mmCIF file of C-alpha atoms in Angstrom:
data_model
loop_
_atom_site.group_PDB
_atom_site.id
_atom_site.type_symbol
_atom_site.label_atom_id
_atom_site.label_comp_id
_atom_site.label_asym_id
_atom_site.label_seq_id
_atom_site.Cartn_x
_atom_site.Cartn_y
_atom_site.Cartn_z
ATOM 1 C CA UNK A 1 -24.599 -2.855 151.758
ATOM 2 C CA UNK A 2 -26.339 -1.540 155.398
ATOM 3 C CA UNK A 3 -26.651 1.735 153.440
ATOM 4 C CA UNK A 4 -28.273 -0.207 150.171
ATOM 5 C CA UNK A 5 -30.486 -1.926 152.506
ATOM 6 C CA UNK A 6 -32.250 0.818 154.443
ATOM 7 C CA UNK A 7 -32.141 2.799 150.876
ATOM 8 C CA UNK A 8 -34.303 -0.057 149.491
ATOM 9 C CA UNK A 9 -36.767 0.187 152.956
ATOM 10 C CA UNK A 10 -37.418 3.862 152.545
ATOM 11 C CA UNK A 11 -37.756 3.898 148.797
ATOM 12 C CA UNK A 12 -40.262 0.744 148.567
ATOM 13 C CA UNK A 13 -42.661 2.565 151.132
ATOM 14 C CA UNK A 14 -42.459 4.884 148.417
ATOM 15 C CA UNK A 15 -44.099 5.489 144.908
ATOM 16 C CA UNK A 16 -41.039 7.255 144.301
ATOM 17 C CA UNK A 17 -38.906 6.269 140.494
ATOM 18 C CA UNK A 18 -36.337 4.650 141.568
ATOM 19 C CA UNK A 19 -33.154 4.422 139.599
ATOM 20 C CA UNK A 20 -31.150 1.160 140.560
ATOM 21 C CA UNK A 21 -27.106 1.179 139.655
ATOM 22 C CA UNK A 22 -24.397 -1.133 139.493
ATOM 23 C CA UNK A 23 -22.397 -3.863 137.305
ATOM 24 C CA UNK A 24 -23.998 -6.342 135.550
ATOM 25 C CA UNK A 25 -25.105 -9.686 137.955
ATOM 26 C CA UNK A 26 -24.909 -7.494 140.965
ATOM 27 C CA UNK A 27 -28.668 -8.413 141.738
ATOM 28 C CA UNK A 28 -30.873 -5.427 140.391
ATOM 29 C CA UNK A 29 -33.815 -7.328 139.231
ATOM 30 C CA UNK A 30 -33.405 -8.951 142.668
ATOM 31 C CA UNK A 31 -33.494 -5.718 144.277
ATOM 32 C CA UNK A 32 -36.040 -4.257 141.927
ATOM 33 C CA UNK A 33 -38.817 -7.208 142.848
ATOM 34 C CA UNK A 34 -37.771 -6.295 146.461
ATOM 35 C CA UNK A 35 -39.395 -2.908 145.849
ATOM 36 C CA UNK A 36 -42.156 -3.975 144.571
ATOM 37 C CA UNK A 37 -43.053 -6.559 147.150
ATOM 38 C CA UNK A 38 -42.661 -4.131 150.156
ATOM 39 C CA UNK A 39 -44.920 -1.364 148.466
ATOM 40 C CA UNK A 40 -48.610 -1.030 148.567
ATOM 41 C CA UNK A 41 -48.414 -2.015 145.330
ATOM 42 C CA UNK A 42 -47.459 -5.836 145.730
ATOM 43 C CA UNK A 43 -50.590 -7.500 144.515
ATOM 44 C CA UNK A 44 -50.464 -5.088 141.095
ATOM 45 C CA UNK A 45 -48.542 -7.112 138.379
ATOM 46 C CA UNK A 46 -44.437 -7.052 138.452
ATOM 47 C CA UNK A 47 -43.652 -6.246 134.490
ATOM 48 C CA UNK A 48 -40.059 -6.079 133.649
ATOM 49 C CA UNK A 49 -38.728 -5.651 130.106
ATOM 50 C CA UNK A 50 -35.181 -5.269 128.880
ATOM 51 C CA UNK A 51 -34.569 -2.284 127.249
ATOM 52 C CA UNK A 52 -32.418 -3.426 124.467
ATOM 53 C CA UNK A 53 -33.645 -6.492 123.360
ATOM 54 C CA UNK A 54 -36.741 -4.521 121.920
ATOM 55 C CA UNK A 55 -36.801 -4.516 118.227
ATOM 56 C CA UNK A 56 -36.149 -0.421 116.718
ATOM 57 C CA UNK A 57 -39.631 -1.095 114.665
ATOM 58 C CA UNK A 58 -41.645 -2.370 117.489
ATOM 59 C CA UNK A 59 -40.583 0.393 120.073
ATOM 60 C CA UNK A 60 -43.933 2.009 119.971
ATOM 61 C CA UNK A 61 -46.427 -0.656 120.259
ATOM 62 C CA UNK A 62 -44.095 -2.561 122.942
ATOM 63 C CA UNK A 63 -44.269 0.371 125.254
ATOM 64 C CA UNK A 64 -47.782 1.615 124.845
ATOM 65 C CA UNK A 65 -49.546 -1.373 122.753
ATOM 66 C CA UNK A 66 -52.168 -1.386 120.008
ATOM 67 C CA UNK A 67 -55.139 -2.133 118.412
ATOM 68 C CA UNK A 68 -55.871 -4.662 116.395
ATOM 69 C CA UNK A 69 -55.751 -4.351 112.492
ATOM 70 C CA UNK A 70 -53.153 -1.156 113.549
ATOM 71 C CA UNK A 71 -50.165 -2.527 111.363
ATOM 72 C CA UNK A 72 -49.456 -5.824 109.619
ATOM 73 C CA UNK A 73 -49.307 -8.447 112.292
ATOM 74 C CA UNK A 74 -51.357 -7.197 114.452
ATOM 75 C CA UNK A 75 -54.265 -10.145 114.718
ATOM 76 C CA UNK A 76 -55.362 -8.692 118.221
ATOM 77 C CA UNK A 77 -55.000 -5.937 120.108
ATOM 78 C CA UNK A 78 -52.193 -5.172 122.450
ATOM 79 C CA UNK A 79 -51.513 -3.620 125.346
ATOM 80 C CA UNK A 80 -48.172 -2.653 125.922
ATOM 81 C CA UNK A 81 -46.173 -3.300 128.671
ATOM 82 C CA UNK A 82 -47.540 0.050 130.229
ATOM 83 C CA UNK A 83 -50.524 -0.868 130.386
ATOM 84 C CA UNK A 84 -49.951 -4.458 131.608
ATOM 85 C CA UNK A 85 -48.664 -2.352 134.734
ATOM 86 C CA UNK A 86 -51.443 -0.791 135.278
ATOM 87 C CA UNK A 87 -51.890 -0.518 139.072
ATOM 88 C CA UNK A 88 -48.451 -2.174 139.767
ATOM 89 C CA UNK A 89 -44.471 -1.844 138.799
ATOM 90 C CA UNK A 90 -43.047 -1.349 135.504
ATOM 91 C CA UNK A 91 -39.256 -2.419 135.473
ATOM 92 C CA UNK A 92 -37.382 -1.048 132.393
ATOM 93 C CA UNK A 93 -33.889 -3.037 132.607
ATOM 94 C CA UNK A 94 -30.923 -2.045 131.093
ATOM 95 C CA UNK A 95 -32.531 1.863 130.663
ATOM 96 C CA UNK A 96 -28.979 2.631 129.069
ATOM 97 C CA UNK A 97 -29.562 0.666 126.256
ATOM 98 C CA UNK A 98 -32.693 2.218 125.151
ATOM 99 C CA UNK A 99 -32.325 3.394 122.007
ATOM 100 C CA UNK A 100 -33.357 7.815 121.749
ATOM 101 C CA UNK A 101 -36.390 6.807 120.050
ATOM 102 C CA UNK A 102 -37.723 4.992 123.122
ATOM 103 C CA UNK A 103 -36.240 7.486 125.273
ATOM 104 C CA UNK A 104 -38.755 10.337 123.557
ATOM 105 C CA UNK A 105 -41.687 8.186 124.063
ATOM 106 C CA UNK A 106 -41.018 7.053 127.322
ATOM 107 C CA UNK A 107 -40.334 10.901 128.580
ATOM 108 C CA UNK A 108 -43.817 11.546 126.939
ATOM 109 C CA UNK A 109 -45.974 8.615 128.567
ATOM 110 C CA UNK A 110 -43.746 10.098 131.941
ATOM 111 C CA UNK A 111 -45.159 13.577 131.850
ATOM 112 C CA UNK A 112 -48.797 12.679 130.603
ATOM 113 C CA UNK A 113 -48.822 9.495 132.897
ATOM 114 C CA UNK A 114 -50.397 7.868 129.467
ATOM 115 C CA UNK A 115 -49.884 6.428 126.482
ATOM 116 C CA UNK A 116 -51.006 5.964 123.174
ATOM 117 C CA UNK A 117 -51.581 2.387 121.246
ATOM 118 C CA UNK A 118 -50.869 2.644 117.793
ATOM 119 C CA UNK A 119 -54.070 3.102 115.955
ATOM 120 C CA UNK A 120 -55.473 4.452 118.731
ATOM 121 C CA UNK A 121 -56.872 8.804 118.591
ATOM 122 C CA UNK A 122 -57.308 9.112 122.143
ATOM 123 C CA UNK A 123 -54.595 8.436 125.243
ATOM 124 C CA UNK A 124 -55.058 5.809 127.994
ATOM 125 C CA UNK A 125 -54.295 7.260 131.123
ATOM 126 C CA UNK A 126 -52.154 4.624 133.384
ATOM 127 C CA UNK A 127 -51.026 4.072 137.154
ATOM 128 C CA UNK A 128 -47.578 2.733 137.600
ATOM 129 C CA UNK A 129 -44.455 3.152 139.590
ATOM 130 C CA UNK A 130 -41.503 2.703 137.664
ATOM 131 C CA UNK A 131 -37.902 1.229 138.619
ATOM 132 C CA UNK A 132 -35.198 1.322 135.908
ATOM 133 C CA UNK A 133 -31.713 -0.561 136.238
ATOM 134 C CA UNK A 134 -28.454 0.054 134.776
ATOM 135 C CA UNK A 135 -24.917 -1.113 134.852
ATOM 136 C CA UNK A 136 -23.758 2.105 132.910
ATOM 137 C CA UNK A 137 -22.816 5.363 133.900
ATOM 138 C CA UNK A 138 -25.822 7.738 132.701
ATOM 139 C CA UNK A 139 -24.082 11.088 133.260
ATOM 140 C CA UNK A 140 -21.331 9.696 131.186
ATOM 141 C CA UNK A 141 -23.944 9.022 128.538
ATOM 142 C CA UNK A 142 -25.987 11.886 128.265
ATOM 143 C CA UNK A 143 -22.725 13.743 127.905
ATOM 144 C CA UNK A 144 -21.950 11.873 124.683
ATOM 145 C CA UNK A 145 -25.543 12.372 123.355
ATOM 146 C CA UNK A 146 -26.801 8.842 123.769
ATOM 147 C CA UNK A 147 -29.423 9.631 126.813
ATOM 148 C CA UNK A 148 -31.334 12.484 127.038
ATOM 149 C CA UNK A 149 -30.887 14.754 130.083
ATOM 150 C CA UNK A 150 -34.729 15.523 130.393
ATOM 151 C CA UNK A 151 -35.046 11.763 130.707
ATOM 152 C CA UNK A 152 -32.038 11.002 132.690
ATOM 153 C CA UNK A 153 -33.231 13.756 135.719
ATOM 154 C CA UNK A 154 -36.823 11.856 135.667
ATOM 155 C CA UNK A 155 -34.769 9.021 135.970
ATOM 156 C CA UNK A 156 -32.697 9.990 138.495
ATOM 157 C CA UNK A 157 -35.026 10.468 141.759
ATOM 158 C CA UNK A 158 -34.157 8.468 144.224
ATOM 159 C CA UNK A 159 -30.548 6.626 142.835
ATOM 160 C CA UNK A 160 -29.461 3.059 144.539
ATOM 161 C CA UNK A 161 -26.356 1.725 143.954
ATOM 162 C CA UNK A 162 -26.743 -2.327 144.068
ATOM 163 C CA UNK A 163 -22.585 -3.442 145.234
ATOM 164 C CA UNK A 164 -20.963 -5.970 143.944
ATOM 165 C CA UNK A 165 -21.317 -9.501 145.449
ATOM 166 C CA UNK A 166 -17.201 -9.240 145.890
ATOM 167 C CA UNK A 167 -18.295 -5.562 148.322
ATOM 168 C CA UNK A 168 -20.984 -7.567 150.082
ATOM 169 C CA UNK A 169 -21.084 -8.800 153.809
ATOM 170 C CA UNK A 170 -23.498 -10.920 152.989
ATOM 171 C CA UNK A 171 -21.672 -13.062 150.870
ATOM 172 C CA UNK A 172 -21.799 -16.412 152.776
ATOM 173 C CA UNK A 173 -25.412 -15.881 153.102
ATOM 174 C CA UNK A 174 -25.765 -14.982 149.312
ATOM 175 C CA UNK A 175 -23.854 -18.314 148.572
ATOM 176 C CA UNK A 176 -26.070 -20.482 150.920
ATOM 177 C CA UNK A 177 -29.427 -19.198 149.876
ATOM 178 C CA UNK A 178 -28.699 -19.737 145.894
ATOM 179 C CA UNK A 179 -26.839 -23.179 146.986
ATOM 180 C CA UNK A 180 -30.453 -24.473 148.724
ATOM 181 C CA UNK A 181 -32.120 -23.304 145.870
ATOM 182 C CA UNK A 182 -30.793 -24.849 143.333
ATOM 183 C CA UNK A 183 -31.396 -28.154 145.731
ATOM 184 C CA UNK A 184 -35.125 -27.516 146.382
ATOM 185 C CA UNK A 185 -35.232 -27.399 142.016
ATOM 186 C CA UNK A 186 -34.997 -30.138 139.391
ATOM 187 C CA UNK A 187 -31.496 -30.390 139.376
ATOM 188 C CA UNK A 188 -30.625 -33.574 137.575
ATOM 189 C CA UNK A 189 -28.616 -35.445 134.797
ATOM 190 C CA UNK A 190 -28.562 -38.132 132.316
ATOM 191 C CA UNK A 191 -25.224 -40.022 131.781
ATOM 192 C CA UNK A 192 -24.809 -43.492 130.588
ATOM 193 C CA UNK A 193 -28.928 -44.007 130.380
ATOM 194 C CA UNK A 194 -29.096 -43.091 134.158
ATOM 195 C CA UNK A 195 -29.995 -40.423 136.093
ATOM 196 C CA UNK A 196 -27.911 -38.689 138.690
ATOM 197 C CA UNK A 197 -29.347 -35.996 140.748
ATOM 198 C CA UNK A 198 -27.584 -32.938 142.000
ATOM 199 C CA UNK A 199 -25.510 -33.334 145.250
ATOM 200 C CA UNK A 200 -27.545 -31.727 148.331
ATOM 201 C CA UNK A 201 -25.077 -31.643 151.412
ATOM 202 C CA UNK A 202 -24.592 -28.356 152.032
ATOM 203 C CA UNK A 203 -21.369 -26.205 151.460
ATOM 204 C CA UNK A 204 -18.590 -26.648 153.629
ATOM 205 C CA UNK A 205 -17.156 -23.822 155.340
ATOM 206 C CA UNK A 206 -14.130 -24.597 153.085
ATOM 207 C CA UNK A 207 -16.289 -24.335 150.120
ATOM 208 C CA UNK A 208 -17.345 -20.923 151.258
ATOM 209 C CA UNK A 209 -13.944 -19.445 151.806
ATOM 210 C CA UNK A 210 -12.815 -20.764 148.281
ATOM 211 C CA UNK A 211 -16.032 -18.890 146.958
ATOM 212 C CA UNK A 212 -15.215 -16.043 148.832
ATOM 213 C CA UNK A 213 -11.614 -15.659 147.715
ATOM 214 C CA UNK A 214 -12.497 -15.213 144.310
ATOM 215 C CA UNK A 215 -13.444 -11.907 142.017
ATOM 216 C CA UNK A 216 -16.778 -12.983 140.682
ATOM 217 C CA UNK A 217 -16.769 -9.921 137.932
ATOM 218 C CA UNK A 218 -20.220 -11.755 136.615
ATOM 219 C CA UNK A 219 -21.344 -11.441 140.440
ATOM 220 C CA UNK A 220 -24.270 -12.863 141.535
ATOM 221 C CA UNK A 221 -25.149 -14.421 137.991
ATOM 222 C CA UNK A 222 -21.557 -16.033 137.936
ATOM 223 C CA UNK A 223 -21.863 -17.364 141.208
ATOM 224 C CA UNK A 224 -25.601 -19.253 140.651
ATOM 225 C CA UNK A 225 -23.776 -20.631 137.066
ATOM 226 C CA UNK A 226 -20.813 -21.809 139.101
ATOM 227 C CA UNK A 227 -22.549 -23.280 142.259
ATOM 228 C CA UNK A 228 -25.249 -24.893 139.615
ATOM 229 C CA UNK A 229 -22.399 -26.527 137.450
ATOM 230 C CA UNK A 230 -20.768 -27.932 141.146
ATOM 231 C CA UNK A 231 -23.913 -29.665 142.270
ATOM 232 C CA UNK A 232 -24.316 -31.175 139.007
ATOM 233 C CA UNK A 233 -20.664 -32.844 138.808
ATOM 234 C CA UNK A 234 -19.985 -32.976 142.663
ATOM 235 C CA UNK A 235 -21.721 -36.855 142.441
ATOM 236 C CA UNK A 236 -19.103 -37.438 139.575
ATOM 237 C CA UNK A 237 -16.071 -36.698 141.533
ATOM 238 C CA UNK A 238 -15.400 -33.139 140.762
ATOM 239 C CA UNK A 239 -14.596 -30.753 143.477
ATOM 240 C CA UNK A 240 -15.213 -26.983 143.735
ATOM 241 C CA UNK A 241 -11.511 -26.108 143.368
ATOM 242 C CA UNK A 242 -11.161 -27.928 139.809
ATOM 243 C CA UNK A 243 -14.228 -25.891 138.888
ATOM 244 C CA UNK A 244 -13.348 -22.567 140.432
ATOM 245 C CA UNK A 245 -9.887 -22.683 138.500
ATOM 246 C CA UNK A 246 -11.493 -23.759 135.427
ATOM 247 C CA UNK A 247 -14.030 -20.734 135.779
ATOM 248 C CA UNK A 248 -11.689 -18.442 136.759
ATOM 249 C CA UNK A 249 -8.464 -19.739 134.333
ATOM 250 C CA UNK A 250 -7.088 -16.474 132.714
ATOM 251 C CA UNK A 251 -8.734 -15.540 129.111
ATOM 252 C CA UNK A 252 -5.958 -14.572 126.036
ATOM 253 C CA UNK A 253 -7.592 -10.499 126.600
ATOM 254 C CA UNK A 254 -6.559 -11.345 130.229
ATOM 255 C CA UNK A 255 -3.140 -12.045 129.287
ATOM 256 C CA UNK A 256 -2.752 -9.208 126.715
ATOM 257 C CA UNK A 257 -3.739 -6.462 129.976
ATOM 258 C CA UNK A 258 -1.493 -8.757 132.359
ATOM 259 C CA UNK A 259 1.099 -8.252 129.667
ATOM 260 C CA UNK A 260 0.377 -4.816 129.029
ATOM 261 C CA UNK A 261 0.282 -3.431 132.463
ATOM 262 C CA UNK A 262 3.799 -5.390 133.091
ATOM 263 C CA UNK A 263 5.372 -3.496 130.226
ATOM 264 C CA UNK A 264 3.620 -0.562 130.714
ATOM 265 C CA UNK A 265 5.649 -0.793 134.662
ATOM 266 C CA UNK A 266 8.834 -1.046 132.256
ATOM 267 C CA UNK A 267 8.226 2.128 131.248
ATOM 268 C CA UNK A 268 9.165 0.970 127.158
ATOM 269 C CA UNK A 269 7.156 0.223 124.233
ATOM 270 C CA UNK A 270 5.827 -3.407 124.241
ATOM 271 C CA UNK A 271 7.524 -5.675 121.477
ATOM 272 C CA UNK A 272 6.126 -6.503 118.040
ATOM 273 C CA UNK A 273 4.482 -9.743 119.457
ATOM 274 C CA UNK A 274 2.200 -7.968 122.167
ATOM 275 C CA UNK A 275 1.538 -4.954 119.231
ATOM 276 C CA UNK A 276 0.451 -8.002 117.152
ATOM 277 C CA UNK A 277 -1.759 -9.553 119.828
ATOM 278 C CA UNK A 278 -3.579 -6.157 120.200
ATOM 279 C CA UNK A 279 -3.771 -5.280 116.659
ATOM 280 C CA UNK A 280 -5.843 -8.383 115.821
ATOM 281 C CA UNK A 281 -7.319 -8.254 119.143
ATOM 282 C CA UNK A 282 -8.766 -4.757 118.143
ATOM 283 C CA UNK A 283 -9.362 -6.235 114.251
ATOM 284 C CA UNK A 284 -7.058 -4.367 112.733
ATOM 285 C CA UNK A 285 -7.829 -0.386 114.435
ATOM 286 C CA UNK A 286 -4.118 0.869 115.835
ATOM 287 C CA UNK A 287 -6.099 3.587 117.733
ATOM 288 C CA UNK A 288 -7.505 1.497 120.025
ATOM 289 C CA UNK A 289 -4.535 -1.013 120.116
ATOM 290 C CA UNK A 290 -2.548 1.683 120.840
ATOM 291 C CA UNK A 291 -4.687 2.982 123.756
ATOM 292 C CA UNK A 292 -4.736 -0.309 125.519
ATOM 293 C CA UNK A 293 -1.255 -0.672 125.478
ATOM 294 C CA UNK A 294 -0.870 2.969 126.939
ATOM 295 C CA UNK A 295 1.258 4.190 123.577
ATOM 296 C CA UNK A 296 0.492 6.817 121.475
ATOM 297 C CA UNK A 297 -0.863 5.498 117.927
ATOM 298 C CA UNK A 298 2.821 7.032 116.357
ATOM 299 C CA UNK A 299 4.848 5.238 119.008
ATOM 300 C CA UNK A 300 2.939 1.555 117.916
ATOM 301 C CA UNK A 301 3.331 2.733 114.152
ATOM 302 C CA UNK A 302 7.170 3.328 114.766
ATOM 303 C CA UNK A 303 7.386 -0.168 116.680
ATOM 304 C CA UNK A 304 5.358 -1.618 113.505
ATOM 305 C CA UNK A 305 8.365 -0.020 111.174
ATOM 306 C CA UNK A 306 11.214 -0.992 112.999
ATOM 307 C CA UNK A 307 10.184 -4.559 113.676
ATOM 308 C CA UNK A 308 8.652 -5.755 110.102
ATOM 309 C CA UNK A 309 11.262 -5.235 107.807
ATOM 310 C CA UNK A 310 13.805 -6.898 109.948
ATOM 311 C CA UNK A 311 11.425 -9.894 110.842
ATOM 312 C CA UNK A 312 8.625 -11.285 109.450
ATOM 313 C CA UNK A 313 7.537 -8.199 107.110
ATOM 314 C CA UNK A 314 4.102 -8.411 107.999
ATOM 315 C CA UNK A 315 2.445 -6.077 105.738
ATOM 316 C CA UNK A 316 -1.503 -6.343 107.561
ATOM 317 C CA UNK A 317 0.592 -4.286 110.121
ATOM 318 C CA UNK A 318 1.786 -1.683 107.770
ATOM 319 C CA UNK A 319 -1.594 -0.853 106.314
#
């Protein structure tokens, strides 16, 4: 995290593209306003979009906007969330979502440093420094064909990778901080036809450890849902334990890998129970039930053949 830090320092004095990293909840928004606020840039706007929420038919006029009358819809004119950076940051979240279409157009605005609203015969020219976020691997991708490697080595400047909050030294101070902000907000409910208001003593350092000793795969996201639900019910005599457990009480897919791995140690094909659990888990596909039991698709079909007949002949296993 000392490394992530001083990466953060040195690219935010920057008007470097910087290309944030890591799992989902890990804090890249967080780290991505960072940037902006410690650049010269700071009182430009802030404009972050996700990447694939954007509609495959409004692709072009999200990213460089339009003119009114342009297409049906369009009452006024628009300009794009480009544009609405003008002078400041544009944050493209999720960048490994975007779909190839807005990866062309984005490379284009990139190397012209403008854009062009639909309806529009002449280009815009626009100022921006742009951050983009992702939790997945984007060599991986361009080597299956979903990301463009002229766009992914644009991209790929100056590369931060955000840890996860279970990496982090500053956990305890992570925990605090979301903990007093969640007491300084509107955090109240109604039960009964009265209104109880969110507990506001501050964590114990018993509380802190039983955060700490826990996984958090959702990171920091998980943490501000969990700490949020505890200050809610802690007036109604629930404790952090009941809720950790609950939050953290294994799922049926956890079982099935818990299960898996265990059999997998047995070095033997799982029985017809745990083929059946994957099976429907997978709806049905044997190739990918299969894989996730570490078996080879023939060794599952021969397990399939020698159980069903002799048991309960289940012929949506056969098929």
């Amino acid at each position: 995290m000392e490394k992530t830090e001083k990466l953060l320092k040195i690219a935010a004095a920057s008007n470097i593209p910087v290309l944030l990293q890591g799992e989902s909840g890990a804090g890249k928004e967080v780290a991505a306003r960072r940037l902006h606020q410690g650049s010269v840039r700071h009182s430009k706007p802030f404009i972050a979009i996700n990447c694939g929420a954007i509609p495959s038919g409004l692709i072009e006029s999200t990213l460089e906007g339009s003119h009114k009358g342009a297409f049906t819809g369009a009452s006024a004119a628009q300009p794009g969330v480009v544009r609405a950076a003008e002078g400041g940051t544009l944050f493209l979240d999720e960048i490994g979502e975007m779909p190839l279409e807005m990866q062309r157009r984005l490379l284009r605005i990139l190397q012209e440093r403008s854009v062009l609203p639909v309806g529009a015969t002449e280009s815009i020219h626009v100022d921006f420094r742009l951050i983009c976020a992702t939790n997945r691997d984007l060599k991986t991708e361009v080597a299956l064909g979903h990301f463009r490697e002229d766009l992914f080595f644009r991209l790929n400047t100056f590369p931060i990778t955000i840890p996860p909050l279970r990496k982090r030294y500053d956990f305890e101070e992570i925990a605090i901080s979301i903990w007093e902000e969640l007491q300084s907000g509107d955090l109240q409910a109604d039960v009964g036809g009265q209104t109880h208001r969110g507990q506001s003593s501050p964590l114990t350092p018993e509380e802190l450890q039983a955060l700490k000793n826990r996984p958090w795969p959702g990171n920091i996201r998980q943490l501000k849902n969990v700490l949020q639900r505890y200050a809610l019910l802690k007036p109604f005599g629930y404790t952090l334990a009941s809720i950790l457990d609950e939050e953290f009480e294994p799922t049926p897919t956890d079982m099935l890998k818990e299960t898996t791995t265990r059999y997998q140690a047995r070095s033997h094909a799982p029985d017809i129970e745990i083929i059946e659990n994957a099976i429907t888990k997978f709806n049905g596909n044997k190739t990918q039930a299969a894989h996730s039991l570490g078996i080879s698709r023939g060794c599952l079909c021969y397990q399939i053949k020698k159980a069903c007949p002799k048991t309960r002949g289940h012929a949506e296993l056969q098929s």
